[in-house]
Structures are given as structure tokens and as C-alpha cells.
Short mmCIF file of C-alpha atoms and ligand atoms in Angstrom, two decimals:
data_model
loop_
_atom_site.label_atom_id
_atom_site.label_comp_id
_atom_site.label_asym_id
_atom_site.label_seq_id
_atom_site.Cartn_x
_atom_site.Cartn_y
_atom_site.Cartn_z
CA MET A 209 9.26 70.24 82.92
CA SER A 210 11.93 67.67 82.22
CA THR A 211 14.26 69.46 84.66
CA ASN A 212 11.59 69.16 87.34
CA SER A 213 11.01 65.50 86.81
CA THR A 214 14.76 64.89 86.87
CA ALA A 215 14.92 66.75 90.18
CA LEU A 216 11.98 64.75 91.58
CA GLN A 217 13.47 61.51 90.44
CA SER A 218 16.85 62.23 91.94
CA SER A 219 15.21 63.35 95.20
CA ALA A 220 13.53 59.96 95.50
CA VAL A 221 16.84 58.25 94.80
CA ILE A 222 18.55 60.43 97.39
CA ASN A 223 15.92 59.49 99.97
CA GLU A 224 16.69 55.87 99.25
CA ALA A 225 20.41 56.61 99.66
CA VAL A 226 19.73 58.28 103.01
CA GLN A 227 17.86 55.17 104.15
CA THR A 228 20.73 52.98 102.96
CA LEU A 229 23.16 55.03 105.06
CA ARG A 230 20.84 54.83 108.09
CA ASP A 231 20.67 51.06 107.64
CA GLY A 232 24.46 50.85 107.81
CA GLY A 233 25.01 50.44 104.07
CA LEU A 234 27.41 52.12 101.66
CA VAL A 235 26.45 54.82 99.15
CA ALA A 236 28.77 56.18 96.46
CA PHE A 237 28.05 59.83 95.75
CA PRO A 238 29.43 62.68 93.63
CA THR A 239 31.41 65.57 95.07
CA GLU A 240 32.98 68.42 93.12
CA THR A 241 36.41 66.76 93.50
CA VAL A 242 35.92 63.00 92.96
CA TYR A 243 33.23 60.44 93.85
CA GLY A 244 33.21 59.25 97.45
CA LEU A 245 32.23 55.92 98.99
CA GLY A 246 30.09 56.95 101.95
CA ALA A 247 29.02 55.43 105.25
CA ASP A 248 27.45 56.73 108.48
CA ALA A 249 30.33 58.28 110.43
CA ARG A 250 28.78 57.16 113.73
CA ASN A 251 28.38 53.49 112.75
CA PRO A 252 31.55 51.39 113.21
CA ASP A 253 30.17 48.39 111.29
CA ALA A 254 29.27 50.56 108.31
CA ILE A 255 32.73 52.14 108.36
CA LYS A 256 34.37 48.72 108.34
CA LYS A 257 32.54 47.95 105.10
CA ILE A 258 34.38 50.84 103.42
CA PHE A 259 37.78 49.41 104.30
CA THR A 260 36.74 45.97 103.09
CA ALA A 261 35.30 47.28 99.81
CA LYS A 262 38.37 49.39 99.03
CA GLY A 263 40.98 46.94 100.30
CA ARG A 264 42.31 49.85 102.35
CA PRO A 265 44.43 49.31 105.49
CA SER A 266 42.32 50.07 108.56
CA HIS A 267 44.74 52.60 110.03
CA HIS A 268 44.27 55.01 107.11
CA PRO A 269 41.95 57.73 108.41
CA LEU A 270 38.78 58.90 106.62
CA ILE A 271 37.30 62.34 105.94
CA VAL A 272 33.98 63.23 107.61
CA HIS A 273 31.67 65.07 105.18
CA LEU A 274 29.20 67.59 106.60
CA SER A 275 26.62 69.92 105.14
CA ALA A 276 24.81 73.05 106.21
CA PRO A 277 21.02 73.08 106.68
CA GLU A 278 18.82 73.68 103.65
CA LYS A 279 18.25 77.08 101.97
CA TYR A 280 21.19 78.71 103.60
CA ASP A 281 22.84 81.93 102.77
CA VAL A 282 26.50 80.88 102.73
CA ALA A 283 27.56 83.95 104.70
CA GLN A 284 25.09 83.07 107.47
CA ILE A 285 26.16 79.49 108.11
CA ASP A 286 27.14 78.78 111.69
CA TRP A 287 30.02 76.45 110.84
CA ALA A 288 31.25 76.42 114.43
CA ALA A 289 27.97 74.81 115.53
CA LEU A 290 28.10 72.32 112.67
CA VAL A 291 31.62 71.08 113.38
CA SER A 292 31.33 71.21 117.19
CA PRO A 293 30.14 67.57 117.59
CA TRP A 294 33.38 66.48 115.83
CA VAL A 295 36.04 68.99 116.78
CA ARG A 296 37.73 69.98 120.03
CA ASP A 297 38.84 73.62 120.38
CA LEU A 298 37.98 75.29 117.09
CA SER A 299 40.40 78.18 116.73
CA GLU A 300 39.59 81.64 115.38
CA GLU A 301 41.98 81.00 112.48
CA ALA A 302 40.28 77.73 111.61
CA LEU A 303 36.94 79.50 111.53
CA GLN A 304 38.35 82.15 109.21
CA ILE A 305 39.54 79.49 106.76
CA ILE A 306 36.22 77.65 106.99
CA ASN A 307 34.23 80.83 106.35
CA ALA A 308 36.38 81.64 103.33
CA PHE A 309 36.35 78.21 101.65
CA TRP A 310 33.43 76.03 102.77
CA PRO A 311 31.55 74.54 101.11
CA GLY A 312 34.36 73.66 98.70
CA PRO A 313 37.29 71.38 97.86
CA LEU A 314 39.17 71.93 101.13
CA THR A 315 39.56 69.36 103.92
CA LEU A 316 40.70 70.55 107.35
CA VAL A 317 42.29 68.42 110.06
CA PHE A 318 41.42 69.26 113.67
CA LYS A 319 41.94 67.82 117.13
CA LYS A 320 38.99 65.46 117.43
CA ASP A 321 36.09 65.43 119.83
CA LYS A 322 36.28 62.33 122.02
CA SER A 323 33.04 60.97 120.53
CA VAL A 324 34.68 60.54 117.09
CA LEU A 325 35.16 56.84 116.37
CA ASN A 326 38.65 55.37 116.22
CA GLU A 327 37.58 53.55 113.06
CA ILE A 328 37.57 56.96 111.33
CA THR A 329 40.80 58.37 112.67
CA GLY A 330 42.99 55.30 112.58
CA GLY A 331 43.44 55.77 116.32
CA GLN A 332 44.90 59.29 115.93
CA ASP A 333 43.62 62.20 118.01
CA THR A 334 42.72 64.25 114.93
CA VAL A 335 39.79 64.22 112.52
CA ALA A 336 39.58 65.43 108.90
CA ILE A 337 36.42 67.30 107.90
CA ARG A 338 35.12 68.70 104.66
CA ALA A 339 31.90 70.31 103.43
CA PRO A 340 31.54 69.45 99.74
CA ALA A 341 30.00 71.98 97.35
CA HIS A 342 28.34 69.50 94.97
CA PRO A 343 24.54 69.99 95.19
CA MET A 344 23.81 66.25 95.24
CA ALA A 345 26.35 65.66 98.02
CA GLN A 346 24.81 68.53 99.95
CA GLU A 347 21.29 67.20 99.53
CA LEU A 348 22.37 63.73 100.66
CA LEU A 349 24.18 65.08 103.71
CA ARG A 350 21.40 67.50 104.65
CA LYS A 351 18.75 64.82 104.50
CA PHE A 352 20.93 62.34 106.36
CA LYS A 353 21.44 64.95 109.09
CA GLY A 354 24.78 63.60 110.16
CA GLY A 355 28.40 63.08 109.18
CA VAL A 356 29.25 60.75 106.30
CA VAL A 357 32.76 59.34 106.04
CA ALA A 358 33.84 58.96 102.44
CA PRO A 359 37.16 58.08 100.91
CA SER A 360 37.46 58.35 97.14
CA ALA A 361 35.37 55.53 95.64
CA ASN A 362 38.24 53.57 94.11
CA CYS A 363 40.12 50.43 95.09
CA PHE A 364 43.13 51.28 97.24
CA GLY A 365 46.02 52.78 95.28
CA LYS A 366 44.05 53.14 92.06
CA VAL A 367 42.82 56.15 90.09
CA SER A 368 39.97 58.04 91.82
CA PRO A 369 36.61 57.98 90.01
CA THR A 370 35.21 61.17 88.48
CA SER A 371 31.97 59.70 87.12
CA ALA A 372 29.32 57.26 88.34
CA ALA A 373 30.38 54.79 85.64
CA ASP A 374 33.96 54.91 86.97
CA VAL A 375 32.68 53.98 90.42
CA ARG A 376 30.77 51.01 89.05
CA SER A 377 33.84 49.80 87.18
CA GLU A 378 35.87 49.95 90.42
CA PHE A 379 33.37 47.82 92.33
CA VAL A 380 32.03 45.46 89.66
CA GLY A 381 31.67 42.70 92.24
CA MET A 382 29.38 44.79 94.45
CA LEU A 383 26.22 44.58 92.37
CA ASP A 384 24.06 46.03 95.12
CA LEU A 385 26.25 49.11 95.70
CA MET A 386 24.13 52.24 95.48
CA VAL A 387 25.78 54.84 93.23
CA LEU A 388 24.30 58.34 92.97
CA ASP A 389 24.96 59.80 89.54
CA GLY A 390 25.79 63.50 89.63
CA GLY A 391 27.65 63.68 86.35
CA ASP A 392 31.36 64.36 85.86
CA CYS A 393 33.29 65.93 88.74
CA GLU A 394 34.30 69.50 88.02
CA VAL A 395 37.51 69.81 90.05
CA GLY A 396 38.69 66.32 89.12
CA ILE A 397 41.38 65.78 91.79
CA GLU A 398 40.88 65.23 95.52
CA SER A 399 40.47 68.11 97.97
CA THR A 400 43.36 70.10 99.35
CA ILE A 401 44.11 68.93 102.92
CA VAL A 402 45.37 71.40 105.53
CA ASP A 403 46.26 70.28 109.03
CA LEU A 404 45.11 72.78 111.66
CA SER A 405 45.54 70.43 114.61
CA SER A 406 48.75 72.00 115.83
CA ALA A 407 48.30 75.34 117.60
CA ASN A 408 51.29 76.98 115.95
CA HIS A 409 51.03 76.41 112.26
CA ALA A 410 48.80 75.28 109.42
CA LEU A 411 50.39 72.54 107.32
CA LEU A 412 49.59 71.44 103.77
CA LEU A 413 49.13 67.64 103.74
CA ARG A 414 47.79 67.23 100.20
CA PRO A 415 47.86 69.84 97.41
CA GLY A 416 44.65 70.41 95.49
CA ALA A 417 42.62 73.06 93.71
CA ILE A 418 42.78 75.45 96.67
CA THR A 419 46.39 76.58 97.09
CA PRO A 420 48.25 78.00 100.12
CA SER A 421 48.53 81.38 98.35
CA GLU A 422 44.79 81.50 97.87
CA ILE A 423 44.30 80.75 101.57
CA PHE A 424 46.80 83.46 102.43
CA THR A 425 45.15 85.99 100.12
CA LYS A 426 41.69 85.39 101.55
CA THR A 427 42.55 85.00 105.24
CA GLY A 428 46.10 86.22 105.85
CA ILE A 429 46.90 82.75 107.26
CA LYS A 430 50.14 81.16 106.13
CA VAL A 431 49.96 77.45 105.29
CA SER A 432 53.36 75.80 105.40
CA GLN A 433 54.18 73.36 102.63
CA THR A 434 57.08 71.55 104.24
CA GLY A 435 57.06 68.61 106.58
CA GLU A 436 54.53 66.57 104.68
CA ASN A 437 56.89 64.25 102.89
CA GLU A 438 59.31 63.76 105.76
CA ALA A 439 56.45 62.83 108.06
CA ASN A 440 54.65 60.57 105.67
CA ASN A 441 57.23 58.87 103.50
CA SER A 442 59.81 58.04 106.13
CA GLY A 443 58.26 54.63 106.62
CA THR A 444 58.32 55.12 110.35
CA ASN A 445 55.18 57.21 110.78
CA ILE A 446 51.59 56.17 110.30
CA PRO A 447 50.65 57.28 106.77
CA ARG A 448 48.30 60.04 107.81
CA VAL A 449 47.44 60.66 104.19
CA SER A 450 47.21 57.54 102.08
CA GLY A 451 47.63 59.72 99.01
CA SER A 452 51.09 60.46 100.36
CA LEU A 453 52.32 56.96 99.57
CA ARG A 454 54.73 57.16 96.65
CA ALA A 455 52.58 54.80 94.60
CA HIS A 456 48.98 55.96 94.33
CA TYR A 457 46.36 57.03 91.80
CA ALA A 458 47.96 54.51 89.48
CA PRO A 459 46.95 53.01 86.13
CA THR A 460 48.08 49.49 85.21
CA THR A 461 49.69 50.69 81.97
CA PRO A 462 53.21 52.08 82.59
CA LEU A 463 53.05 55.87 82.80
CA ARG A 464 55.98 58.30 82.59
CA LEU A 465 56.50 62.04 82.36
CA TYR A 466 58.61 63.67 79.68
CA ALA A 467 60.43 66.99 79.85
CA PRO A 468 59.63 69.57 77.15
CA GLY A 469 60.83 68.24 73.77
CA ARG A 470 62.21 65.04 75.35
CA VAL A 471 59.74 62.36 74.37
CA LEU A 472 62.46 60.06 73.08
CA ASP A 473 64.42 60.28 76.34
CA ALA A 474 61.36 59.06 78.21
CA LEU A 475 61.26 56.07 75.86
CA SER A 476 64.86 55.08 76.54
CA GLU A 477 63.75 53.47 79.80
CA PHE A 478 61.64 51.08 77.70
CA PRO A 479 64.02 49.75 75.00
CA ASP A 480 61.74 46.77 74.34
CA ILE A 481 58.70 48.77 73.43
CA LYS A 482 58.13 48.32 69.75
CA SER A 483 54.52 49.21 69.33
CA ARG A 484 51.98 51.58 70.76
CA VAL A 485 52.69 54.62 72.88
CA ALA A 486 50.09 57.26 73.83
CA VAL A 487 51.68 60.68 74.19
CA ALA A 488 49.81 63.52 75.85
CA VAL A 489 50.71 66.92 74.38
CA TRP A 490 49.68 70.39 75.57
CA ASP A 491 46.90 71.92 73.53
CA SER A 492 49.08 75.03 73.31
CA ASP A 493 51.95 73.12 71.65
CA SER A 494 52.32 72.06 68.09
CA SER A 495 52.19 68.33 67.52
CA LEU A 496 55.20 66.06 68.01
CA GLY A 497 55.61 65.83 64.25
CA GLU A 498 58.42 63.48 63.22
CA ASP A 499 59.80 63.24 66.74
CA GLY A 500 58.89 59.54 66.89
CA HIS A 501 61.07 56.49 67.20
CA PRO A 502 60.85 54.64 63.88
CA SER A 503 59.75 51.36 65.45
CA VAL A 504 57.20 52.95 67.73
CA TYR A 505 53.69 54.06 66.92
CA PHE A 506 52.84 57.28 68.74
CA GLU A 507 49.35 58.54 69.13
CA GLU A 508 48.90 62.03 70.42
CA VAL A 509 46.27 62.98 72.95
CA THR A 510 45.76 66.70 73.46
CA VAL A 511 45.59 67.84 77.10
CA PRO A 512 44.61 71.29 78.42
CA SER A 513 47.43 73.70 79.26
CA ASP A 514 45.26 75.40 81.88
CA SER A 515 45.84 73.81 85.30
CA ALA A 516 42.19 73.70 86.41
CA ALA A 517 41.02 72.29 83.09
CA PHE A 518 43.84 69.73 83.17
CA ALA A 519 42.98 68.65 86.74
CA SER A 520 39.34 68.35 85.82
CA ARG A 521 40.15 65.76 83.16
CA LEU A 522 43.33 64.11 84.48
CA TYR A 523 41.73 60.97 85.95
CA ARG A 524 39.41 60.69 82.92
CA PHE A 525 42.50 60.62 80.65
CA LEU A 526 44.32 58.12 82.87
CA ARG A 527 41.34 55.79 83.11
CA ASP A 528 40.47 55.93 79.41
CA LEU A 529 44.07 55.51 78.23
CA ASP A 530 44.50 52.63 80.66
CA GLN A 531 41.60 50.82 78.93
CA GLN A 532 43.00 51.25 75.43
CA GLY A 533 45.80 48.71 75.51
CA TRP A 534 48.79 51.05 75.10
CA ASP A 535 52.24 49.73 75.95
CA LEU A 536 53.20 53.03 77.53
CA ILE A 537 51.55 56.36 78.34
CA LEU A 538 53.63 59.54 78.33
CA PHE A 539 52.48 62.81 79.90
CA PRO A 540 54.27 66.18 79.72
CA GLU A 541 55.82 67.32 83.01
CA PRO A 542 53.51 69.95 84.50
CA PRO A 543 55.10 73.41 84.53
CA ALA A 544 56.43 75.02 87.70
CA GLY A 545 53.94 77.01 89.75
CA GLU A 546 51.73 76.38 92.75
CA GLU A 547 48.57 76.04 90.67
CA TRP A 548 50.10 72.87 89.18
CA ASP A 549 51.12 71.31 92.53
CA GLY A 550 48.00 69.15 92.88
CA VAL A 551 48.30 67.79 89.36
CA ARG A 552 52.07 67.26 89.61
CA ASP A 553 51.63 65.38 92.89
CA ARG A 554 48.98 63.03 91.43
CA LEU A 555 50.91 62.45 88.19
CA GLN A 556 54.17 61.63 90.00
CA ARG A 557 52.49 59.11 92.28
CA ALA A 558 50.57 57.66 89.36
CA CYS A 559 53.86 57.15 87.48
CA PHE A 560 55.49 55.48 90.43
CA GLY A 561 52.63 53.08 90.99
CA SER A 562 51.89 52.39 87.33
CA GLY A 563 52.50 49.20 85.41
CA PRO A 564 51.18 45.66 85.52
CA SER A 565 53.68 44.48 88.13
CA SER A 566 52.42 44.72 91.67
CA SER A 567 55.90 45.33 93.11
CA ASN A 568 55.38 49.10 93.37
CA HIS A 569 52.17 48.50 95.24
CA ALA A 570 53.84 46.47 97.98
CA SER A 571 52.97 49.14 100.54
CA ASN A 572 49.42 49.42 99.28
O1 LIG B 719 38.21 65.22 97.65
C1 LIG B 719 38.27 64.42 98.58
O2 LIG B 719 38.85 64.69 99.65
C2 LIG B 719 37.59 63.06 98.39
C3 LIG B 719 36.09 63.27 98.33
C4 LIG B 719 35.33 61.99 98.21
O3 LIG B 719 35.67 64.02 99.43
N1 LIG B 719 37.94 62.17 99.44
C5 LIG B 719 39.16 61.64 99.55
O4 LIG B 719 39.25 60.70 100.56
O5 LIG B 719 40.09 61.94 98.82
P1 LIG B 719 40.48 59.68 100.67
O6 LIG B 719 40.17 58.83 101.84
O7 LIG B 719 40.69 59.01 99.39
O8 LIG B 719 41.64 60.62 101.04
C6 LIG B 719 41.55 61.34 102.25
C7 LIG B 719 42.87 61.56 102.83
C8 LIG B 719 43.50 60.24 103.17
O9 LIG B 719 44.73 60.18 102.49
C9 LIG B 719 43.66 60.28 104.65
O10 LIG B 719 44.87 59.70 105.06
C10 LIG B 719 43.61 61.77 104.97
O11 LIG B 719 42.70 62.27 104.05
N2 LIG B 719 43.14 61.97 106.32
C11 LIG B 719 41.96 61.59 106.84
N3 LIG B 719 41.92 61.87 108.15
C12 LIG B 719 43.08 62.44 108.48
C13 LIG B 719 43.65 62.94 109.68
N4 LIG B 719 43.00 62.88 110.82
N5 LIG B 719 44.89 63.46 109.62
C14 LIG B 719 45.57 63.52 108.45
N6 LIG B 719 45.08 63.05 107.28
C15 LIG B 719 43.87 62.52 107.28
MG1 LIG B 720 41.71 58.28 97.81
#
């Protein structure tokens, strides 16, 4: 009974969200990766509101979110028909990847249909598309019957939100922002992005829960991992992926990684720190014990040693620790291995952008 009334209630709220989108407003909604800040992908004025709310440069392109019609059998979805209003020349390989991974935490970049607004693509001739698996996102998109552009619902350069409360704390000034509450995000880091816009090769633009090996295992298609950083961090190209900026996903408390058993080395960069340091330790490891600097108070926070579980809670840890007034946050370096690439990428950028000084955010 209570489940039913919850479902009814959220349906009414979703209808209101659909109307808000139709009226050119913004709606924050849950996906399985992180919360998105959505707008009608065919309405340039609505899209502009996203850039203003986030403080995001207007040439950073957005992902179009699509959903299949209701009561589908996943194997029966005609994805080619669904993406056709957005994509030019859908290849057989692209369709194979789509059939294997959608709906899910995978964004694909295609050559765009000419009707796709420049406001979405930053003037590029490609468009990024994803079909989220979260039931509330699907219901919203199905009822809206169109594409919804949605970047992560955080201010530019900051940690992505993984709960409705996180979204509200990012946009405290926007009292009228509609936020759909779908609970905590399961995947916890943003979708994997693969560029399929070049005829010859698939290219990984952003690592995430779905790895190139998984794509290869399920489809036989090889996704190349190189090229991303050269193209995006050279300073000469348009940043096709804003998450590729060195400073991103960043807390305001300084954050550093430590190598196994090397907590004190990580501290040497901060000779003035005399007080409180939060140290994340693997749940599989024994505690740091006496490994503390005498003048420093360490508090240990246990983090999962399984990559998916770690990803699921990474932004929660960063946000919560950032609120607790530590002088420094230390995280263990993620181990080698492709399943850790998404987490390692986010942690490294978070370290680079962290700290109260805005100097590292100059490009943001
Ligand atoms: O998991 C996700 O992907 C979340 C949820 C809300 O769906 N969204 C998300 O959006 O992470 P955002 O805007 O924070 O990051 C999307 C990335 C951006 O870095 C953007 O540069 C890249 O996708 N992107 C969008 N369109 C692109 C294109 N045409 N070519 C290359 N990269 C593109
Ligand atoms: Mg983002």
C-alpha cells in the first residue's frame, strides 16, 4: 500500500517536472551515475539556463538523454529509430554497442543530425547521447517524449551530486529549482564516454563504470584509450569533455593521494599543518596505527576496496569530508587495473582542483 502511494505521488511529481521542461524550465533528476540538471534539448533558451545555473562556459557540450517507450522488452527496443532524430549515419558497430549497453551508464558521441542545436554541441558537428537506466529518469524522459540535455547537477568544476540533497546544496540560490528525489545514485561517478564519430576507431573520452574490455567482450569492438589527453589538455583544442580539465570534481579542502604505507610522505607537502587530517584507508587494510605525525591528528575513514563500491560512494565521501572542516584529506592511490580507471581519473582531477585557493580553477 505504502509502495503504491509512493509511486502515485512520484508520478504526480514527475508530471509536474515534465510540464516544467515543456515550459522551458530546469529539472534536476536522478540517474544511476549522478544527478543531472535537465532542460528540453530542442529549446535554446532553456539550454542557456543550464549554463547560467552551473557557471559553465557555453562551448562545453551537453549530453542528450533519451528513453525508450514504456513497457519495453529491452531486447526489442528499436534504438536506431530513437536516436535517428539526433544522429547522422548510425553505424552497425554503434548499434551493436548500443544494444549491448543501453539503457546504462554509457554515453556515445556521434556525428550529429543537422537539427541538433549548436547550444548543445558547442558548435561541434558531433552530439553525445545516453539512455539512463534509472527508473525515475526513464519515466521522466518517456513522459516528456523528447531529448533532455543534462550535465551533472553541480556548479562547474565541483563534485557531482549523488543525492537530491547534494543538488539542493549546489544551487541554494535557486529556490524554485525542481529536484526529483530518486535516492542515492548507484554507480556514483559519471558515465563512460566513447566517441564513435570517427569512422575508423572508437575512442574512450571519459572512463567510467563500463570499461573498454567490457565493451570488447560483449561486442568485439576495440575502444582505444589513447588520444584523449593530448586532444583535450593541450590548451589548443576545445575542451570536448569538461571533465578532462585537470582541475575538476574538486572539494575546497586540499585533497591528496598517498602511496601504500606512505601517509607521512603525503603530509610533507603541507609542513604547516598541525591539526586535523582525514585519512581514507582501505577496508581490507589494517588501520594506520601509530603511523601518525606527532603534531597531527589523524582520523581514519574506511573506504571500500572493491572498485564499484568505492565509485558508488566516492563523491559522498568527498562532499561529506569537505563539510567537516579538515585541514587536509588523504586518499589511498587506487590500485592498477582498468576497473579503477574511472575512480583514479576523478580522484586525480579532484586533487588538482582542490583547496580554498581559486588559482587551480583558473580554467574553470
Ligand atoms: O553520467 C553522466 O554522464 C551525467 C548524467 C547526468 O547523465 N552527465 C554528465 O554530464 O556527466 P556533464 O555535462 O557533466 O559531462 C558530460 C561530458 C562533458 O564533459 C562534455 O564535454 C562531454 O560530455 N560531451 C558532451 N557532448 C560531447 C561531444 N559532442 N563530444 C565530446 N564530448 C562531449
Ligand atoms: Mg559534470
